[in-house]
mmCIF file of C-alpha atoms in Angstrom:
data_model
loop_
_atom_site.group_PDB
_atom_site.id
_atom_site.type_symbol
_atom_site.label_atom_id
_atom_site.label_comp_id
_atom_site.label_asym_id
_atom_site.label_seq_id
_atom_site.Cartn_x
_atom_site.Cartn_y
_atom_site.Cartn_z
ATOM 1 C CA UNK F 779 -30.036 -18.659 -27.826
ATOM 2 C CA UNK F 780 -27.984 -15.400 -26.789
ATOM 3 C CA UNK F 781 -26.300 -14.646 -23.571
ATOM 4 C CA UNK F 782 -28.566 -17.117 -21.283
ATOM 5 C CA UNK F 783 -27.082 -14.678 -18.769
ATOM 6 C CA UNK F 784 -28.478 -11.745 -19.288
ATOM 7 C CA UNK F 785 -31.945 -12.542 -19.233
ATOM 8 C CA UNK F 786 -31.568 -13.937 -15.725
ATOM 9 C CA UNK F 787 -32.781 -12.007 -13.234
ATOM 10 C CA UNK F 788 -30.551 -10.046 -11.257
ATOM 11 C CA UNK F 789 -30.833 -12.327 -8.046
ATOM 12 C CA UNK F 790 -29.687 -15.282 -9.736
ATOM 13 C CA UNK F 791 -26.836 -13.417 -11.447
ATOM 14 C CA UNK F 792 -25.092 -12.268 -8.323
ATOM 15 C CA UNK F 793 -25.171 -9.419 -6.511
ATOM 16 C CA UNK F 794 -24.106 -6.346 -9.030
ATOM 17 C CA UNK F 795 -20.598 -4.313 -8.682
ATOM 18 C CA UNK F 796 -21.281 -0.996 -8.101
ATOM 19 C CA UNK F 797 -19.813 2.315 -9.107
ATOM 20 C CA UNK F 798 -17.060 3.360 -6.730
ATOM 21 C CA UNK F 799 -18.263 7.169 -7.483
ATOM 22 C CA UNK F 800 -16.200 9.932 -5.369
ATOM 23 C CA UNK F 801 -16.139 7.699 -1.718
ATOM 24 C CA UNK F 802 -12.944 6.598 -2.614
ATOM 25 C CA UNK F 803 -11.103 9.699 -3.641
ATOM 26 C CA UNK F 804 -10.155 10.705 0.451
ATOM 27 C CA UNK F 805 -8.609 7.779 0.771
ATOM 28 C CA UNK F 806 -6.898 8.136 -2.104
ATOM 29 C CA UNK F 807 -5.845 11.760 -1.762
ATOM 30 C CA UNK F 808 -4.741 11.537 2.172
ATOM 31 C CA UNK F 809 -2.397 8.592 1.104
ATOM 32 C CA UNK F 810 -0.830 10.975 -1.798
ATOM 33 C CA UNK F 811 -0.508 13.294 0.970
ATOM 34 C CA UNK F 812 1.158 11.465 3.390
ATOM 35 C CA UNK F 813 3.780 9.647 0.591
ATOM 36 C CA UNK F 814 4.932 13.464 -0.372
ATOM 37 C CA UNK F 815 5.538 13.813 3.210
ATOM 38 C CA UNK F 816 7.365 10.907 3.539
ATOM 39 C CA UNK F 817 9.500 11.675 0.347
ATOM 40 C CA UNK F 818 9.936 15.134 2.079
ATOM 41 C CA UNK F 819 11.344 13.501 5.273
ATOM 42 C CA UNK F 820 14.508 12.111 3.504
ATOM 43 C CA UNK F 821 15.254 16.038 2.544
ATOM 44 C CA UNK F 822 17.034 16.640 6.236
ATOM 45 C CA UNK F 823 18.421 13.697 6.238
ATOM 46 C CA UNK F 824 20.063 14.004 2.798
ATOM 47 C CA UNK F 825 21.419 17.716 3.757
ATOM 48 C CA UNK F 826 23.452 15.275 6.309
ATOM 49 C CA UNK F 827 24.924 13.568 3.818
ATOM 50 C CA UNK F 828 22.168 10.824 4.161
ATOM 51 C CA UNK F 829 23.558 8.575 6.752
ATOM 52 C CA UNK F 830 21.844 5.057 7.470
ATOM 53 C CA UNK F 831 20.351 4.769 10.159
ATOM 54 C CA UNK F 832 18.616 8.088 9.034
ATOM 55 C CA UNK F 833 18.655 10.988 11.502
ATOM 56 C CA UNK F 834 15.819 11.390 13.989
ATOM 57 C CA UNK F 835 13.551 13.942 12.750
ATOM 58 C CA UNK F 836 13.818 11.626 9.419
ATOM 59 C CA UNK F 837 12.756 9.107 11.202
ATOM 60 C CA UNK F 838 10.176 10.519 13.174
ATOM 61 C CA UNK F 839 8.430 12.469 10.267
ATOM 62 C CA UNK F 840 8.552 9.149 7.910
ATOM 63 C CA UNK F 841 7.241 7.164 10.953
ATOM 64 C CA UNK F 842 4.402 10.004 11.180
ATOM 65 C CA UNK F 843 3.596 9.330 7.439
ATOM 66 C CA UNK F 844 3.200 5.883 8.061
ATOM 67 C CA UNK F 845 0.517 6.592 11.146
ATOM 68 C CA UNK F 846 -1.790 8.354 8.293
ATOM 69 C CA UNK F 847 -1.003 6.584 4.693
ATOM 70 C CA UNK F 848 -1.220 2.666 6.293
ATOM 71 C CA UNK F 849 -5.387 3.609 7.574
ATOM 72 C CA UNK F 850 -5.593 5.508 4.397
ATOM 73 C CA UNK F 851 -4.699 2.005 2.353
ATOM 74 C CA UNK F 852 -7.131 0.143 4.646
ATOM 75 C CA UNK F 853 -9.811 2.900 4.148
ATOM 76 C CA UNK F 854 -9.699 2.746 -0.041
ATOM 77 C CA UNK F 855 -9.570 -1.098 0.344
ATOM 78 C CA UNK F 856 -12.348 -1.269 2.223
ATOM 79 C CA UNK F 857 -14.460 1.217 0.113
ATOM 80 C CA UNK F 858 -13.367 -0.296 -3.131
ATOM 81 C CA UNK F 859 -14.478 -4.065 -1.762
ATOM 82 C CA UNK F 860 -17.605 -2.783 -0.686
ATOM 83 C CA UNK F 861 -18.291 -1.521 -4.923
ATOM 84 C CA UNK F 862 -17.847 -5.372 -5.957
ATOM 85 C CA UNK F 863 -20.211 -7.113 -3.833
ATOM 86 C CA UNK F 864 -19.558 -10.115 -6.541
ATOM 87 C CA UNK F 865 -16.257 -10.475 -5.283
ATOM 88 C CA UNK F 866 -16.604 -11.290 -1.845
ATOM 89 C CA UNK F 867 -13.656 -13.658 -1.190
ATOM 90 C CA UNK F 868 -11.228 -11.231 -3.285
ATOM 91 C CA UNK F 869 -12.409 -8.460 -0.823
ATOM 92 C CA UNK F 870 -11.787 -10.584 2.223
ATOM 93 C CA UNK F 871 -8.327 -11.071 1.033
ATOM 94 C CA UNK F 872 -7.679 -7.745 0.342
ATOM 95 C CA UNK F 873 -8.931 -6.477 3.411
ATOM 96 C CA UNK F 874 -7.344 -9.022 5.615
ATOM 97 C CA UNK F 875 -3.669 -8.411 4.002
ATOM 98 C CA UNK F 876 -4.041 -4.356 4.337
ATOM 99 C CA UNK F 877 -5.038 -5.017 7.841
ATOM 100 C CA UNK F 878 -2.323 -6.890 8.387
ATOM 101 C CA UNK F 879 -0.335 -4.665 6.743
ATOM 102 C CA UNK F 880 -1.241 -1.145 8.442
ATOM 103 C CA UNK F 881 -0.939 -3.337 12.155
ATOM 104 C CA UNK F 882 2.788 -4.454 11.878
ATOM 105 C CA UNK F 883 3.964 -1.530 9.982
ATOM 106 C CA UNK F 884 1.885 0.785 12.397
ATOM 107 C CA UNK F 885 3.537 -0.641 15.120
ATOM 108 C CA UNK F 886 6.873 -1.190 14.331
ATOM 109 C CA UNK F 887 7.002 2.390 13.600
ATOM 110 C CA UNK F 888 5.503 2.878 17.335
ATOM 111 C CA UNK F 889 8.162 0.582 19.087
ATOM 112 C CA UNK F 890 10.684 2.529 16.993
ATOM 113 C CA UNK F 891 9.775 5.555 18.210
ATOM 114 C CA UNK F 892 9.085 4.590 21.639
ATOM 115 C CA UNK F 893 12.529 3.386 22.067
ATOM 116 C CA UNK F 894 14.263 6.138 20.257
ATOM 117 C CA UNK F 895 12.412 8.667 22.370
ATOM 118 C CA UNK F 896 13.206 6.923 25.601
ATOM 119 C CA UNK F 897 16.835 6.187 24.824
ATOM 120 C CA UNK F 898 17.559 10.226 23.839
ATOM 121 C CA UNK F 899 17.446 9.413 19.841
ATOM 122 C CA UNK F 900 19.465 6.294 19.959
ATOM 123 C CA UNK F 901 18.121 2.369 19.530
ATOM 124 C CA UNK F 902 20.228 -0.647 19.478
ATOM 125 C CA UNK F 903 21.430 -1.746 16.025
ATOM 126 C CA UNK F 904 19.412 -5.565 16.783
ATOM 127 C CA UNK F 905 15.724 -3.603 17.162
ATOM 128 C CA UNK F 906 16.477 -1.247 14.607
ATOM 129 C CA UNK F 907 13.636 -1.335 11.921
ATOM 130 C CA UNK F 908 16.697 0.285 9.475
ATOM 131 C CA UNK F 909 19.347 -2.680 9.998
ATOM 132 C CA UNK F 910 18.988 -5.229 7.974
ATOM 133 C CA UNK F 911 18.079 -8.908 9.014
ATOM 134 C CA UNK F 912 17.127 -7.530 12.441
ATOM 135 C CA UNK F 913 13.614 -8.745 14.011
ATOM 136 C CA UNK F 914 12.160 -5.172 13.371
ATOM 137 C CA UNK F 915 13.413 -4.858 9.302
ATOM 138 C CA UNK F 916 11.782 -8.272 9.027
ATOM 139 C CA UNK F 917 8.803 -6.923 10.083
ATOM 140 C CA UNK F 918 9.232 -4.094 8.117
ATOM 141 C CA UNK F 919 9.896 -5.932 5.246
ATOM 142 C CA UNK F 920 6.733 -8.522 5.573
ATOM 143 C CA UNK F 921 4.642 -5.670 6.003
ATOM 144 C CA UNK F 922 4.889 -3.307 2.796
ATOM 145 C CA UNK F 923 6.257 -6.437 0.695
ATOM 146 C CA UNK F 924 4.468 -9.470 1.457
ATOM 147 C CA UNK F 925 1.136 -8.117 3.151
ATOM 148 C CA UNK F 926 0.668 -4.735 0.981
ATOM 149 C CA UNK F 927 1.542 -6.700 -2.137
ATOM 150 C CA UNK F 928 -0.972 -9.142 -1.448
ATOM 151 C CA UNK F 929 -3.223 -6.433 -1.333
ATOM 152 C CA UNK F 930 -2.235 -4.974 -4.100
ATOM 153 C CA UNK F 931 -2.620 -7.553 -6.251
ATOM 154 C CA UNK F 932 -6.397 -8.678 -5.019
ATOM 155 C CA UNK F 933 -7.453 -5.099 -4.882
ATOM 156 C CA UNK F 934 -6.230 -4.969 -8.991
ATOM 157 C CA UNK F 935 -8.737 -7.778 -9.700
ATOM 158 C CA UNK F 936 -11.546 -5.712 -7.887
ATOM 159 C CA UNK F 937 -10.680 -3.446 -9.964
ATOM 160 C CA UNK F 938 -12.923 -4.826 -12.844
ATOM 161 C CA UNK F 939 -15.019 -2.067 -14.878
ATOM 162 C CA UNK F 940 -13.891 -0.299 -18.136
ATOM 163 C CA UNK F 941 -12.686 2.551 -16.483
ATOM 164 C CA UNK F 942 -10.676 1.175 -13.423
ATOM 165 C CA UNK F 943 -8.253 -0.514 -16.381
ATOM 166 C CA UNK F 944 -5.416 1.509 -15.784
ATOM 167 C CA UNK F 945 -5.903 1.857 -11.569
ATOM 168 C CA UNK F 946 -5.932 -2.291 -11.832
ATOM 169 C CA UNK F 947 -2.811 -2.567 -13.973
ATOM 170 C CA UNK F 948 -0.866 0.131 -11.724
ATOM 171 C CA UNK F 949 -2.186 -2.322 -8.673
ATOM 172 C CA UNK F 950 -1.207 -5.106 -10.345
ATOM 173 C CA UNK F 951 2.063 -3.853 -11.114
ATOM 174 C CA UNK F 952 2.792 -2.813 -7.864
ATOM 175 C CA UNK F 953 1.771 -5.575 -6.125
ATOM 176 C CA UNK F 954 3.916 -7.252 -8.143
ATOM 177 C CA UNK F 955 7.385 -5.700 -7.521
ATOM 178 C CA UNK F 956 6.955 -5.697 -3.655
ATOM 179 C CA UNK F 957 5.972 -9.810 -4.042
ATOM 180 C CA UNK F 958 9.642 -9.770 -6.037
ATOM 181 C CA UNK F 959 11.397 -7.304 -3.443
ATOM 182 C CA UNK F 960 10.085 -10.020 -0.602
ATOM 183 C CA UNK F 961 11.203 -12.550 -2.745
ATOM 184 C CA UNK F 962 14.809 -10.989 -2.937
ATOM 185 C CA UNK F 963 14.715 -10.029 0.552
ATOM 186 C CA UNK F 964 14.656 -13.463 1.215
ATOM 187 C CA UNK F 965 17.498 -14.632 -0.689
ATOM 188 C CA UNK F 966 19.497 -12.211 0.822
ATOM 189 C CA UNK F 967 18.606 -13.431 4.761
ATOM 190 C CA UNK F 968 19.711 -16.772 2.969
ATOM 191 C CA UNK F 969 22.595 -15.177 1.783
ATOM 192 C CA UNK F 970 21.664 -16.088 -2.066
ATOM 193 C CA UNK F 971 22.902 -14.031 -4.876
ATOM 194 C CA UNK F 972 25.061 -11.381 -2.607
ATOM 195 C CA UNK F 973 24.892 -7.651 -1.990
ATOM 196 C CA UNK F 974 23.332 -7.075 -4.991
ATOM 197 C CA UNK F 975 20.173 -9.363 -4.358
ATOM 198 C CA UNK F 976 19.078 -7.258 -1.790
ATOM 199 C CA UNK F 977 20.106 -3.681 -3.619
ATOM 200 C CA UNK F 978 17.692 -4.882 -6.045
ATOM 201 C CA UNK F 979 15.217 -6.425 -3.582
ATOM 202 C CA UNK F 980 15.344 -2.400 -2.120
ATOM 203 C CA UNK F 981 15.480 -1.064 -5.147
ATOM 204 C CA UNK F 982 12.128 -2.932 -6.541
ATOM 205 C CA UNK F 983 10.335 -2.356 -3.016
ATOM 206 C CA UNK F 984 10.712 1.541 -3.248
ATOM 207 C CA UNK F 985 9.978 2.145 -6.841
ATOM 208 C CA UNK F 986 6.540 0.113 -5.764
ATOM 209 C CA UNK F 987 6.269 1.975 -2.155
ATOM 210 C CA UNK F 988 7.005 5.747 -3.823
ATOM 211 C CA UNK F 989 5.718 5.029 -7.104
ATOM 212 C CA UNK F 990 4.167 2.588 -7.877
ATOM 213 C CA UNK F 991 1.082 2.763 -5.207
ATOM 214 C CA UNK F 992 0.928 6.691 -5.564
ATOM 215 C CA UNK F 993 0.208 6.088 -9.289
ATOM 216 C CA UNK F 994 -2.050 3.350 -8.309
ATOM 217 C CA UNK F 995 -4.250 5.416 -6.303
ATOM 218 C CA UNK F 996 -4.345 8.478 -8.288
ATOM 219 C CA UNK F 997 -5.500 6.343 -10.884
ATOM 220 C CA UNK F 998 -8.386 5.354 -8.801
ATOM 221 C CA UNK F 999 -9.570 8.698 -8.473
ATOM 222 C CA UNK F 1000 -9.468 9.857 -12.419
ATOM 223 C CA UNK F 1001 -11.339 6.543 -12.828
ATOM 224 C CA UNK F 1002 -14.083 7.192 -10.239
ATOM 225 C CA UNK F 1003 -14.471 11.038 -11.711
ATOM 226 C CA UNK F 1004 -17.847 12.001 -12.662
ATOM 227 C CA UNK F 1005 -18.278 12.531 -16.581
ATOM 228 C CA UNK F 1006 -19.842 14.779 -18.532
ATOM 229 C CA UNK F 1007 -22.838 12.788 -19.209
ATOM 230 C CA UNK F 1008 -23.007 10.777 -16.000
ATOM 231 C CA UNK F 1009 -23.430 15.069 -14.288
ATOM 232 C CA UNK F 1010 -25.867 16.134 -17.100
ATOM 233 C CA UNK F 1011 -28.096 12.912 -16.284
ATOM 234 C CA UNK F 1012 -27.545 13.248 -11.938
ATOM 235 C CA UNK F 1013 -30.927 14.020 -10.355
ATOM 236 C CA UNK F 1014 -31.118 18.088 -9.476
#
C-alpha cells in the first residue's frame, strides 16, 4: 500500500515546516555578540583579583549584555516556531518559557542597577542578584536555569529537518545542563549534598550559559546557510 501518508493531500497532512532560510541568523548573531561582551565584562573585574560581588562596571556591562542577548533569545525563538507551523504547542512552550525568561532576568538586572546606581555602587547583600539564596539570585537562577532550559529543550525538538541535527542536539544539550544546574541549585537552598552541590550546580549553569547556547545558535545559522544548489536554483 506505501506510505498512505504521502499521497494525502497537504491539508490533511498538517500544515508543512518551513525552511528557516537567513531570518534567523540576526538573532543568532546579536546574541553571539552580546555573550562575547559579557565574557569581556569579567576582564576588569578579574584585573581586581575577581572579587564576588563583582565590581560595578562588571556588573553594569554584564547587566547591559543581558538587555540585548535575553530579546535576541526571544527573537530566534519566535522565528524558528514560526518555520514549524506543525508544531504549534512545542512553539507555545518555547515561546512562553523565553518570555518568561528575558522578563525576570531583564528585570532583575534593572532593579540591580537601579539600586546600585542610587545607593553610589553599593546594594544590600539580601537584594543582591550575586549572593546566593537571596530573593534576587533566585530569580536569577529560575530565569537562565529553569525558564531558558525549558526553552532550550522545546526549541531542540523544533529543530526537526536534516540539517538543524546538530543546532537541536547543542539545544538539547544545553537545555539540559541548566535543568541539572536548577536541579542542584535546589539542593543546595535545601542544604543537600554541601558546598560542592552548588559549585557544580554553577559550574553546569555556565558551561550551558557561555557555551553551550553560543554553540547552539551558531549552529542555527550554518544550518539555515544557503547551499550551493539551493543559490544556483533561487529565482534571478
Amino acid at each position: 500500500m506505501g506510505n498512505i501518508a504521502a499521497h494525502l493531500p497537504q491539508a490533511a497532512r498538517g500544515p508543512a515546516n518551513r525552511s528557516l532560510g537567513r531570518s534567523v541568523h540576526s538573532p543568532a548573531y546579536v546574541f553571539l555578540v552580546a555573550t562575547a561582551i559579557y565574557v569581556a565584562a569579567l576582564l576588569p573585574n578579574a584585573v581586581v583579583g575577581m572579587p564576588m560581588p563583582p565590581i560595578f562596571i562588571t556588573r553594569l556591562i554584564a547587566s547591559l549584555s543581558v538587555f540585548v542577548a535575553a530579546p535576541a533569545l526571544v527573537w530566534m525563538v519566535v522565528l524558528i516556531g514560526r518555520g514549524r507551523p506543525s508544531k504549534r504547542i512545542l512553539s507555545r512552550m518555547a515561546l512562553f518559557a523565553a518570555v518568561a525568561f528575558a522578563t525576570m532576568a531583564t528585570l532583575n538586572r534593572v532593579v540591580q542597577l537601579a539600586i546600585l546606581t542610587e545607593l553610589g555602587g553599593y546594594i544590600d547583600a539580601r537584594f543582591d542578584l550575586y549572593t546566593p539564596s537571596s530573593p534576587a539570585n533566585f530569580i536569577e537562577m529560575f530565569a537562565w536555569d529553569l525558564c531558558l532550559g525549558i526553552a532550550a529543550v522545546a526549541v531542540s525538538r523544533l529543530l526537526s529537518e536534516p540539517t538543524e541535527t546538530w543546532a537541536s542536539r547543542m539545544f538539547a544539550g544545553a537545555g539540559l545542563l541548566m535543568l541539572l544546574g536548577e536541579l542542584l541549585y535546589v539542593m543546595t537552598l535545601l542544604k543537600v549534598g554541601g558546598s560542592t552541590i552548588g559549585l557544580a550546580g554553577m559550574g553546569v549553569s555556565v558551561v550551558a550559559w557561555v557555551l553551550g547556547l553560543p554553540a547552539a545558535a551558531l549552529c542555527v545559522v550554518i544550518a539555515t546557510r544557503p547551499t550551493r544548489a539551493s543559490a544556483r536554483t533561487s529565482p534571478g
